[in-house]
PDB file of C-alpha atoms in Angstrom:
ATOM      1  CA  UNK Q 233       9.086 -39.713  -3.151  1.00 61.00           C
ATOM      2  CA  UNK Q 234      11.563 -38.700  -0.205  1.00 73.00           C
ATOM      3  CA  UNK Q 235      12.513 -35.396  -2.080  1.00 92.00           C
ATOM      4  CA  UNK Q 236      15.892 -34.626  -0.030  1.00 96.00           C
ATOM      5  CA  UNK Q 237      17.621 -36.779   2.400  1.00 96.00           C
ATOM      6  CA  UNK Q 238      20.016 -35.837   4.761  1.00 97.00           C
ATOM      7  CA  UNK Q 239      22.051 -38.091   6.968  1.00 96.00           C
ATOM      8  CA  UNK Q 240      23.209 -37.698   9.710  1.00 97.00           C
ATOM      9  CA  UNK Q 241      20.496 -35.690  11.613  1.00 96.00           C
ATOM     10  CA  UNK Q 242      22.574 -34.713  14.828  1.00 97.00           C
ATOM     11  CA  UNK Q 243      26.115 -34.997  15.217  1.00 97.00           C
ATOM     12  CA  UNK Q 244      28.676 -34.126  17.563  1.00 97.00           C
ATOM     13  CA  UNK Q 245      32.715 -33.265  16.981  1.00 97.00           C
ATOM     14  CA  UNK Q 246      35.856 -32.641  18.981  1.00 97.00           C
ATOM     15  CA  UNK Q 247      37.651 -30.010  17.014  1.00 98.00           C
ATOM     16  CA  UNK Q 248      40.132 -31.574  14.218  1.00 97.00           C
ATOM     17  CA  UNK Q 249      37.705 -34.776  13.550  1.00 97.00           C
ATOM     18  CA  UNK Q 250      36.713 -35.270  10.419  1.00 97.00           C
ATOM     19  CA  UNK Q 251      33.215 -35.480   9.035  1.00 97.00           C
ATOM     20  CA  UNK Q 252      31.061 -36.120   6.278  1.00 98.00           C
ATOM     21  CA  UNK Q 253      27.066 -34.503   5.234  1.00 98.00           C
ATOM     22  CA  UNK Q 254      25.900 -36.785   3.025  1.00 98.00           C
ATOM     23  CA  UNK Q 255      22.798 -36.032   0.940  1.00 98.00           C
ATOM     24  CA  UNK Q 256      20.750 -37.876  -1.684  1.00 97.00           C
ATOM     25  CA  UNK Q 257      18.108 -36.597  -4.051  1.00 96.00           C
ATOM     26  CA  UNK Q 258      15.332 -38.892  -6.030  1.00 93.00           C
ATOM     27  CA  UNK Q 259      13.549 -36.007  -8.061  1.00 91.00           C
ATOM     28  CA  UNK Q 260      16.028 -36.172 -10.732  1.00 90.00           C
ATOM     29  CA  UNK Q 261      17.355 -33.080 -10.415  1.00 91.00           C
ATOM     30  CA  UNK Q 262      20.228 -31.734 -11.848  1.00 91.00           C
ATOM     31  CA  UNK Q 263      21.534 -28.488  -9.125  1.00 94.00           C
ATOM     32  CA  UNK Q 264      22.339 -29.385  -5.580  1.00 96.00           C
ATOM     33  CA  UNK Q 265      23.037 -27.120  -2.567  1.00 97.00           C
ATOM     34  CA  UNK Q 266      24.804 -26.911   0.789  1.00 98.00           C
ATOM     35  CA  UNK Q 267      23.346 -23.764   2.886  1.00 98.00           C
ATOM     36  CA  UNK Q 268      24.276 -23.602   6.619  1.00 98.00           C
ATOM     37  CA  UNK Q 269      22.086 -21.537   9.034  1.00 97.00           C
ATOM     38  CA  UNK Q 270      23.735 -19.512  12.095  1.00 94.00           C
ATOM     39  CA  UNK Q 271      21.580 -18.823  15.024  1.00 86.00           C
ATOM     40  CA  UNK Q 272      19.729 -15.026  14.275  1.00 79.00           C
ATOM     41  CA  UNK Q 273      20.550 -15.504  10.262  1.00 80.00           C
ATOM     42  CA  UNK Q 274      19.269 -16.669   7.301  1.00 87.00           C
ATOM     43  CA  UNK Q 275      21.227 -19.101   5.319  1.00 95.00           C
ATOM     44  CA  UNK Q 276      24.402 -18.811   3.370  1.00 96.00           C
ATOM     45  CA  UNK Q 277      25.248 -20.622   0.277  1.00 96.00           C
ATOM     46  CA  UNK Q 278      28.780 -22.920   0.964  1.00 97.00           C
ATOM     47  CA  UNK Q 279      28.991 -25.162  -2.155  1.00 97.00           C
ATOM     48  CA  UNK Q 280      26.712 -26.253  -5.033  1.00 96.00           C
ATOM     49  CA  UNK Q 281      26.469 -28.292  -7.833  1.00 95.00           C
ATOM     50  CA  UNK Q 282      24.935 -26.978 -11.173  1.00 92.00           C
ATOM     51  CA  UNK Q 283      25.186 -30.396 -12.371  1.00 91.00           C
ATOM     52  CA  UNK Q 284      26.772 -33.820 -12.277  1.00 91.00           C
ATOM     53  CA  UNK Q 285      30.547 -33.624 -12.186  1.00 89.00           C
ATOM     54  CA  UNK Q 286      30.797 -29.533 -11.628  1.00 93.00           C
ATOM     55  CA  UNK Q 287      30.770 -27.772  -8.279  1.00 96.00           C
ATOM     56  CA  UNK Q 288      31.220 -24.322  -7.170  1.00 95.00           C
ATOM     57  CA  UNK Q 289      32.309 -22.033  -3.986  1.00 95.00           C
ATOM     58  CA  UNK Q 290      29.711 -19.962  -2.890  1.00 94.00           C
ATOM     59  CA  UNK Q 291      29.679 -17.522  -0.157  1.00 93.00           C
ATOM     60  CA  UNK Q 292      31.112 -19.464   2.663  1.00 96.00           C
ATOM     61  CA  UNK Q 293      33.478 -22.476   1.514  1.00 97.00           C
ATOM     62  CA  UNK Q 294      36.502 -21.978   3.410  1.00 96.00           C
ATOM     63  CA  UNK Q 295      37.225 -25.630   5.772  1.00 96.00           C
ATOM     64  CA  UNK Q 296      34.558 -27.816   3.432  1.00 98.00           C
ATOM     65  CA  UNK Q 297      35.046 -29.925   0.419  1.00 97.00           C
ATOM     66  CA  UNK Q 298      32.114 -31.561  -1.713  1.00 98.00           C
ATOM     67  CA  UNK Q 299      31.848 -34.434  -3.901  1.00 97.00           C
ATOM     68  CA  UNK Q 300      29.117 -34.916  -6.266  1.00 96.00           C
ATOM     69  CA  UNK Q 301      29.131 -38.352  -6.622  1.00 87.00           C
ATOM     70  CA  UNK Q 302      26.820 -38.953  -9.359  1.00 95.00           C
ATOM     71  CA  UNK Q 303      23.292 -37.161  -9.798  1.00 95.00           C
ATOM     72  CA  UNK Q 304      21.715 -38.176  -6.993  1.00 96.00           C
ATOM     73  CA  UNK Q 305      24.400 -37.449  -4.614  1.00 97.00           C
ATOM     74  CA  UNK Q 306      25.979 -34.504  -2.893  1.00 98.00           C
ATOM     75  CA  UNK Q 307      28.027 -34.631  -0.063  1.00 98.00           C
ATOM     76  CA  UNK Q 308      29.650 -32.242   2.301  1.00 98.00           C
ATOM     77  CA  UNK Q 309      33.128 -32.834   3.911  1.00 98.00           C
ATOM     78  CA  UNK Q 310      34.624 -30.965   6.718  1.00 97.00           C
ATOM     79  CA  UNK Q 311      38.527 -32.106   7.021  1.00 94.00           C
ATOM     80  CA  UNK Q 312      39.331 -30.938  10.219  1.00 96.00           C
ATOM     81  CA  UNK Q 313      36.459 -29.541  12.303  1.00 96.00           C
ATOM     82  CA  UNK Q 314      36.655 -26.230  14.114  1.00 97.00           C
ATOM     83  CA  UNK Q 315      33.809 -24.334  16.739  1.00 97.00           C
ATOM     84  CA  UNK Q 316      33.205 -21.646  14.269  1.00 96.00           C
ATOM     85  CA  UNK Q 317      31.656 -25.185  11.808  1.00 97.00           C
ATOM     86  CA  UNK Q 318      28.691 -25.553  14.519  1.00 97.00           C
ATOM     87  CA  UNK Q 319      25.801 -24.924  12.734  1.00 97.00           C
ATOM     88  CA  UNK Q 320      22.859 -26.828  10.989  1.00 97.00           C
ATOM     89  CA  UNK Q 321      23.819 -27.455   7.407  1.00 98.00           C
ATOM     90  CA  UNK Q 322      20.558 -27.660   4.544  1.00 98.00           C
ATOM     91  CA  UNK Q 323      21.287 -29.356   1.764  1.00 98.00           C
ATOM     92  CA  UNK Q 324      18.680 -28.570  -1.135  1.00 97.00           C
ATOM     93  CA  UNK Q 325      17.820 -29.441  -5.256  1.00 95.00           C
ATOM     94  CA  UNK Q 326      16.452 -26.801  -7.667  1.00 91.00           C
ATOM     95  CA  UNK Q 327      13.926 -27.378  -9.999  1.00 85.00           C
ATOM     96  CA  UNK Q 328      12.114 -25.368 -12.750  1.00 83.00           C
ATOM     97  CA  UNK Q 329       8.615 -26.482 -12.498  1.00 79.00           C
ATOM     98  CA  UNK Q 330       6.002 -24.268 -14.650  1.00 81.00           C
ATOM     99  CA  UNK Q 331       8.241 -21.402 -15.359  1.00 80.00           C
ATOM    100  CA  UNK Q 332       9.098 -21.586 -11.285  1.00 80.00           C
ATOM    101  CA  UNK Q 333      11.978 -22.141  -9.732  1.00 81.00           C
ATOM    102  CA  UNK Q 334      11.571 -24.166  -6.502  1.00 85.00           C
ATOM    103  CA  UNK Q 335      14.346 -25.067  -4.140  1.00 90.00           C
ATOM    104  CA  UNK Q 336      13.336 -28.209  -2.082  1.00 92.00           C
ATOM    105  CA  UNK Q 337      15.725 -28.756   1.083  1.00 96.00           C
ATOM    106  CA  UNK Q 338      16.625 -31.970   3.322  1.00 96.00           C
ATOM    107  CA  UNK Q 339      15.587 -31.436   6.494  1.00 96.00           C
ATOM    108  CA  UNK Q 340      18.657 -30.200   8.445  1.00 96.00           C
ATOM    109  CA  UNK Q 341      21.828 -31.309   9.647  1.00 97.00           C
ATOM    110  CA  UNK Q 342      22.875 -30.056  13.678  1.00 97.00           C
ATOM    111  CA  UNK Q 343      26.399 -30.014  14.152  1.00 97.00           C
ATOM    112  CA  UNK Q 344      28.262 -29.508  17.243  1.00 97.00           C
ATOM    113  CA  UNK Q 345      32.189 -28.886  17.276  1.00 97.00           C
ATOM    114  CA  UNK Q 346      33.751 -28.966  21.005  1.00 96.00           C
TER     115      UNK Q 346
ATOM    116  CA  UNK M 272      25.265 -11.008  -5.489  1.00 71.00           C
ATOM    117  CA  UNK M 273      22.354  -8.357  -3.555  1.00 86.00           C
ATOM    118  CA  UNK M 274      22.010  -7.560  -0.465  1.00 92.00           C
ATOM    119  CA  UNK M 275      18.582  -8.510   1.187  1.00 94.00           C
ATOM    120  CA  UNK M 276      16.947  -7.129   3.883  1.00 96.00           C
ATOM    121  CA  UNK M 277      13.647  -7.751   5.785  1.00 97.00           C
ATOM    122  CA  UNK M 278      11.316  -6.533   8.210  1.00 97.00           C
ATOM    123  CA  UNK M 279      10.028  -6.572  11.025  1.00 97.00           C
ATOM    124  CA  UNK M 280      12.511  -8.760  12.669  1.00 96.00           C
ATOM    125  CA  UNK M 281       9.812  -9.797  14.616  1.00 96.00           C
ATOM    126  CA  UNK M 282       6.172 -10.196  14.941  1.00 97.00           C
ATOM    127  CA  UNK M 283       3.572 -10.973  17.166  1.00 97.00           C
ATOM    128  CA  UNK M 284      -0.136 -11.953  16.733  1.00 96.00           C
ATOM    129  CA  UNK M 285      -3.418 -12.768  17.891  1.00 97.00           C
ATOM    130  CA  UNK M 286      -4.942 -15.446  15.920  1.00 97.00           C
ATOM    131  CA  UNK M 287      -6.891 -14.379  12.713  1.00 97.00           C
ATOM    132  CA  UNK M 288      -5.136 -11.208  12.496  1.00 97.00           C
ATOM    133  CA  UNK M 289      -3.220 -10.121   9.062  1.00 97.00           C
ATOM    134  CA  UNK M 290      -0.095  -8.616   8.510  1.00 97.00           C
ATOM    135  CA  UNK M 291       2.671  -7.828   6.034  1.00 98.00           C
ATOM    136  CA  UNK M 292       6.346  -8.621   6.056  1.00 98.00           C
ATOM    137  CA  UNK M 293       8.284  -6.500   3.702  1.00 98.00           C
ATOM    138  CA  UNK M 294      11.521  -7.517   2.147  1.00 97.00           C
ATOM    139  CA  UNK M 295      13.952  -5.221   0.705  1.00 96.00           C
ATOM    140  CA  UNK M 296      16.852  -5.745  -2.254  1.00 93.00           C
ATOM    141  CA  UNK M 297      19.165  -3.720  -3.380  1.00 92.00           C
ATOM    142  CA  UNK M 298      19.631  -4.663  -6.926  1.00 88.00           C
ATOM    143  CA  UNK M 299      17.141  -6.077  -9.822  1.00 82.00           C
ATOM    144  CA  UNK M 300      16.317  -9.307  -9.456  1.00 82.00           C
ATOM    145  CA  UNK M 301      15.094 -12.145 -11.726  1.00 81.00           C
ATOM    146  CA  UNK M 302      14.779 -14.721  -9.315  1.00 85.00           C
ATOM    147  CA  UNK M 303      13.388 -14.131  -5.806  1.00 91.00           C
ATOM    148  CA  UNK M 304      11.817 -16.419  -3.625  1.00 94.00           C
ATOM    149  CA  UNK M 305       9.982 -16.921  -0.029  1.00 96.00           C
ATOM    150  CA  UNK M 306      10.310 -19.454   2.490  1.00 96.00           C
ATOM    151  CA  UNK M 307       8.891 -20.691   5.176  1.00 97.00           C
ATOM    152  CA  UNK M 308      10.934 -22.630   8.209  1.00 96.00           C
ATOM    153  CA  UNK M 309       8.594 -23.978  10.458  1.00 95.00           C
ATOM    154  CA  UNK M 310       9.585 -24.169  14.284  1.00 92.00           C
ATOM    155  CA  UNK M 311      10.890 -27.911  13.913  1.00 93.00           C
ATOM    156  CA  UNK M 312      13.308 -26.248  11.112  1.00 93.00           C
ATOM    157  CA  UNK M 313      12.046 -27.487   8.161  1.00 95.00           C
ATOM    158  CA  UNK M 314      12.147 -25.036   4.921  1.00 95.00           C
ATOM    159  CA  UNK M 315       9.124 -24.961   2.723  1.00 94.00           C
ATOM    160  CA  UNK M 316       9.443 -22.785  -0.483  1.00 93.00           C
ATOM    161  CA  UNK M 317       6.184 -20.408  -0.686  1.00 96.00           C
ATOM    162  CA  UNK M 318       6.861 -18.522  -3.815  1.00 94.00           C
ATOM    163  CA  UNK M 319       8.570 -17.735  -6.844  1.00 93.00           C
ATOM    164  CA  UNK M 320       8.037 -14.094  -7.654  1.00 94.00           C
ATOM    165  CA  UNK M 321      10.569 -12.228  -9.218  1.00 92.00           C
ATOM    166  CA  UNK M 322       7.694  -9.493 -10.100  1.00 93.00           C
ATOM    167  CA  UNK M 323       4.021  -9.681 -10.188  1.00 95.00           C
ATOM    168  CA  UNK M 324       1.332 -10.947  -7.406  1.00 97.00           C
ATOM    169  CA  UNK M 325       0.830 -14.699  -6.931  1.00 96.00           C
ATOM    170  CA  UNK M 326      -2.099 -16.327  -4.298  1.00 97.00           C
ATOM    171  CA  UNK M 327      -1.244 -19.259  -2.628  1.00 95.00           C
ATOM    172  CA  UNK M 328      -4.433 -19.935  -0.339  1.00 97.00           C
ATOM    173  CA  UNK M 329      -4.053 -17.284   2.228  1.00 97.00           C
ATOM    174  CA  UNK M 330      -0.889 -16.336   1.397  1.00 98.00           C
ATOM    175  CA  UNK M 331      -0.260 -14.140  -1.552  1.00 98.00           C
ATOM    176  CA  UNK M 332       3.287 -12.018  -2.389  1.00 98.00           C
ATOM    177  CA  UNK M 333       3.874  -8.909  -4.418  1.00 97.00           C
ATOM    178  CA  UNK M 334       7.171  -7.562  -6.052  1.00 96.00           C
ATOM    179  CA  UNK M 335       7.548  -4.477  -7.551  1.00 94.00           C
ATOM    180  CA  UNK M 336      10.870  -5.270  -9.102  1.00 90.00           C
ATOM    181  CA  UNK M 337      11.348  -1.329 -10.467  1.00 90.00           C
ATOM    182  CA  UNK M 338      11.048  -0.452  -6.657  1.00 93.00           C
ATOM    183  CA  UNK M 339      13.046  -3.208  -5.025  1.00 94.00           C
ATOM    184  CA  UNK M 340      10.680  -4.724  -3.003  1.00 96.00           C
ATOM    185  CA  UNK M 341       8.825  -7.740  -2.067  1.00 97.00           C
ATOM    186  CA  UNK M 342       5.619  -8.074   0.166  1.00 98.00           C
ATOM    187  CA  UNK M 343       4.406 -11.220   1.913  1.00 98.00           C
ATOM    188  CA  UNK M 344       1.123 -10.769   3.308  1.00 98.00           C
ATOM    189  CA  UNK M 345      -1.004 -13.521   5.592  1.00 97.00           C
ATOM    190  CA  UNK M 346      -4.129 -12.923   6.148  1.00 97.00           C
ATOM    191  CA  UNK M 347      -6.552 -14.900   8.934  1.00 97.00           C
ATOM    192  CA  UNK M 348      -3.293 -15.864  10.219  1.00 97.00           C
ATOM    193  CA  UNK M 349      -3.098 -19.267  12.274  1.00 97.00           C
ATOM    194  CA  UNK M 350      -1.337 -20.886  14.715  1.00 96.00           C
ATOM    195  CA  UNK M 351       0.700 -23.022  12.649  1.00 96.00           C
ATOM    196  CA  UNK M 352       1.530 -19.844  10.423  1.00 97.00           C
ATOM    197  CA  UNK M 353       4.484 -19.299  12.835  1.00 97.00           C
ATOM    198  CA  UNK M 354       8.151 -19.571  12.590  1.00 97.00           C
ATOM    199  CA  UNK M 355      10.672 -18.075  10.293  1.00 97.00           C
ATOM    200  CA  UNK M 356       9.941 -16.341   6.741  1.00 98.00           C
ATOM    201  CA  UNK M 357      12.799 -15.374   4.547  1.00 97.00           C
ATOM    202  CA  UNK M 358      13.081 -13.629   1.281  1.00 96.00           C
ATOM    203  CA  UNK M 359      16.110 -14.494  -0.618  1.00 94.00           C
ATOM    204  CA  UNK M 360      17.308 -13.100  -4.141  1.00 90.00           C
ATOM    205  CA  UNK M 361      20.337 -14.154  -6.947  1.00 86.00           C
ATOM    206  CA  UNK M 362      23.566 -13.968  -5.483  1.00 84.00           C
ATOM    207  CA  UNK M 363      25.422 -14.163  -8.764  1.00 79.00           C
ATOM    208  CA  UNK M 364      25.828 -16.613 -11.836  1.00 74.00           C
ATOM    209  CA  UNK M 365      22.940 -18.440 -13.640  1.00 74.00           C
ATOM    210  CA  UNK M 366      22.209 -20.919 -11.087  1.00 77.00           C
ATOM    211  CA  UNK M 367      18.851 -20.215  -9.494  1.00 79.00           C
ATOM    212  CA  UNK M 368      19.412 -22.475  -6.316  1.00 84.00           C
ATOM    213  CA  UNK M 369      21.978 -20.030  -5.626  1.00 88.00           C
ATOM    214  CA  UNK M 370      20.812 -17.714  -3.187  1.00 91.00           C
ATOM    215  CA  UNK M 371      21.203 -14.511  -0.777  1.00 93.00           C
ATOM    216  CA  UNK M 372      18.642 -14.596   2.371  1.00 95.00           C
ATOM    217  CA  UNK M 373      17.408 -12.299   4.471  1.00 95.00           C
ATOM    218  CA  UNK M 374      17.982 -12.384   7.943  1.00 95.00           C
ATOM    219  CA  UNK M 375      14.237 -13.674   8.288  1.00 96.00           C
ATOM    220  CA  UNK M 376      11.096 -12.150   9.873  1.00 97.00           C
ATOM    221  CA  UNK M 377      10.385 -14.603  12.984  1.00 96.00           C
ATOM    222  CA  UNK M 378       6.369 -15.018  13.425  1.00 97.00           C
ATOM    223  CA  UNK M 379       4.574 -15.905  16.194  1.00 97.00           C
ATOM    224  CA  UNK M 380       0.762 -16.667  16.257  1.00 97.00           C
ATOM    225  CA  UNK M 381      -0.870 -16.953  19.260  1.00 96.00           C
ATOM    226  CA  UNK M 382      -4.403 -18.595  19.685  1.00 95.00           C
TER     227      UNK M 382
END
């Protein structure tokens, strides 16, 4: 299994382009996750997905949009990217496994904004 | 959702040494969870442990949930031990991917 898959890996914008995170899940699990991760701090929640055809704001959602495109699928969209976007996004799934919850991420998204 | 925070910022060791890293929250929890981000940025979840003590190898965590606390401890701590640990606990709603971090403890073992 590829748990989560994130595409693409690096990426670079001039400020206004448009962009989208795209991530894919094969564990069959139903919550998906977009976290980005400043320099110095943890992560902070953007959007998620407690299951196919609902999403949610979280902490930070202001300048993103997010399809969930079917259960496998969660994407990110910034409309019109600005500096204060640069970041690396995580995109993770949640499972209960054994009376645990586990939250397994993608391995990172770098994004530049110029 | 809580507020979370962790200590040290930062710490530095000698190979084989142990230590503690202590993480802080201001409300109950019922879902809190370590991590692990390994200097090539991948995150690796280490534990579930809202209360109780769990062993992982040589990695075990303790929450006292009546206190509002979480411990982490390493012991015979390795090289590839270092990088970033976070704690993070509910930040609101039923969803238990959705979460408040710390701002991280960053680790460094050297040999």
């Amino acid at each position: 299994n590829a748990g989560v898959t994130q595409t693409p890996k690096f990426q670079v914008l001039k400020t206004g382009q448009s962009m989208t995170l795209q991530c894919a899940q094969d564990m069959n699990h139903n919550s998906m996750y977009w976290y980005r991760q400043d320099p110095g701090m943890g992560l902070r929640l953007i959007y998620y997905s407690a299951s196919e055809g609902t999403t949610d704001k979280g902490e930070v959602p202001n300048g993103y949009n997010v399809s969930r495109l079917n259960k496998r699928e969660f994407s990110l969209r910034l409309e019109s990217a600005a500096p204060s976007q640069t970041s690396v996004y995580f995109c993770a799934s949640h499972r209960r496994v054994s009376g645990a919850n586990v939250l397994t991420f993608g391995a990172g998204s770098r994004l530049t904004v110029l | 959702g809580i507020q979370v925070e962790q200590s040290p910022p930062d710490l530095i060791l000698q190979e084989g040494a142990n230590s503690t890293l202590r993480c802080n929250f201001s409300d109950s929890v019922n879902n809190l969870q370590w991590f692990h981000q390994n200097p090539w940025g991948q995150l690796i979840n280490l534990f579930y442990i809202p209360s109780g003590t769990k062993q992982n190898g040589r990695l075990s965590a303790t929450t006292v949930a009546t206190e509002r606390y979480s411990l982490l401890y390493i012991s015979s701590s390795q090289t590839t031990d270092s990088g970033v640990y976070f704690c993070a606990g509910p930040a609101g709603g039923t969803s238990y991917g959705k979460l408040t971090f710390g701002q991280g403890t960053i680790l460094t073992v050297h040999p």
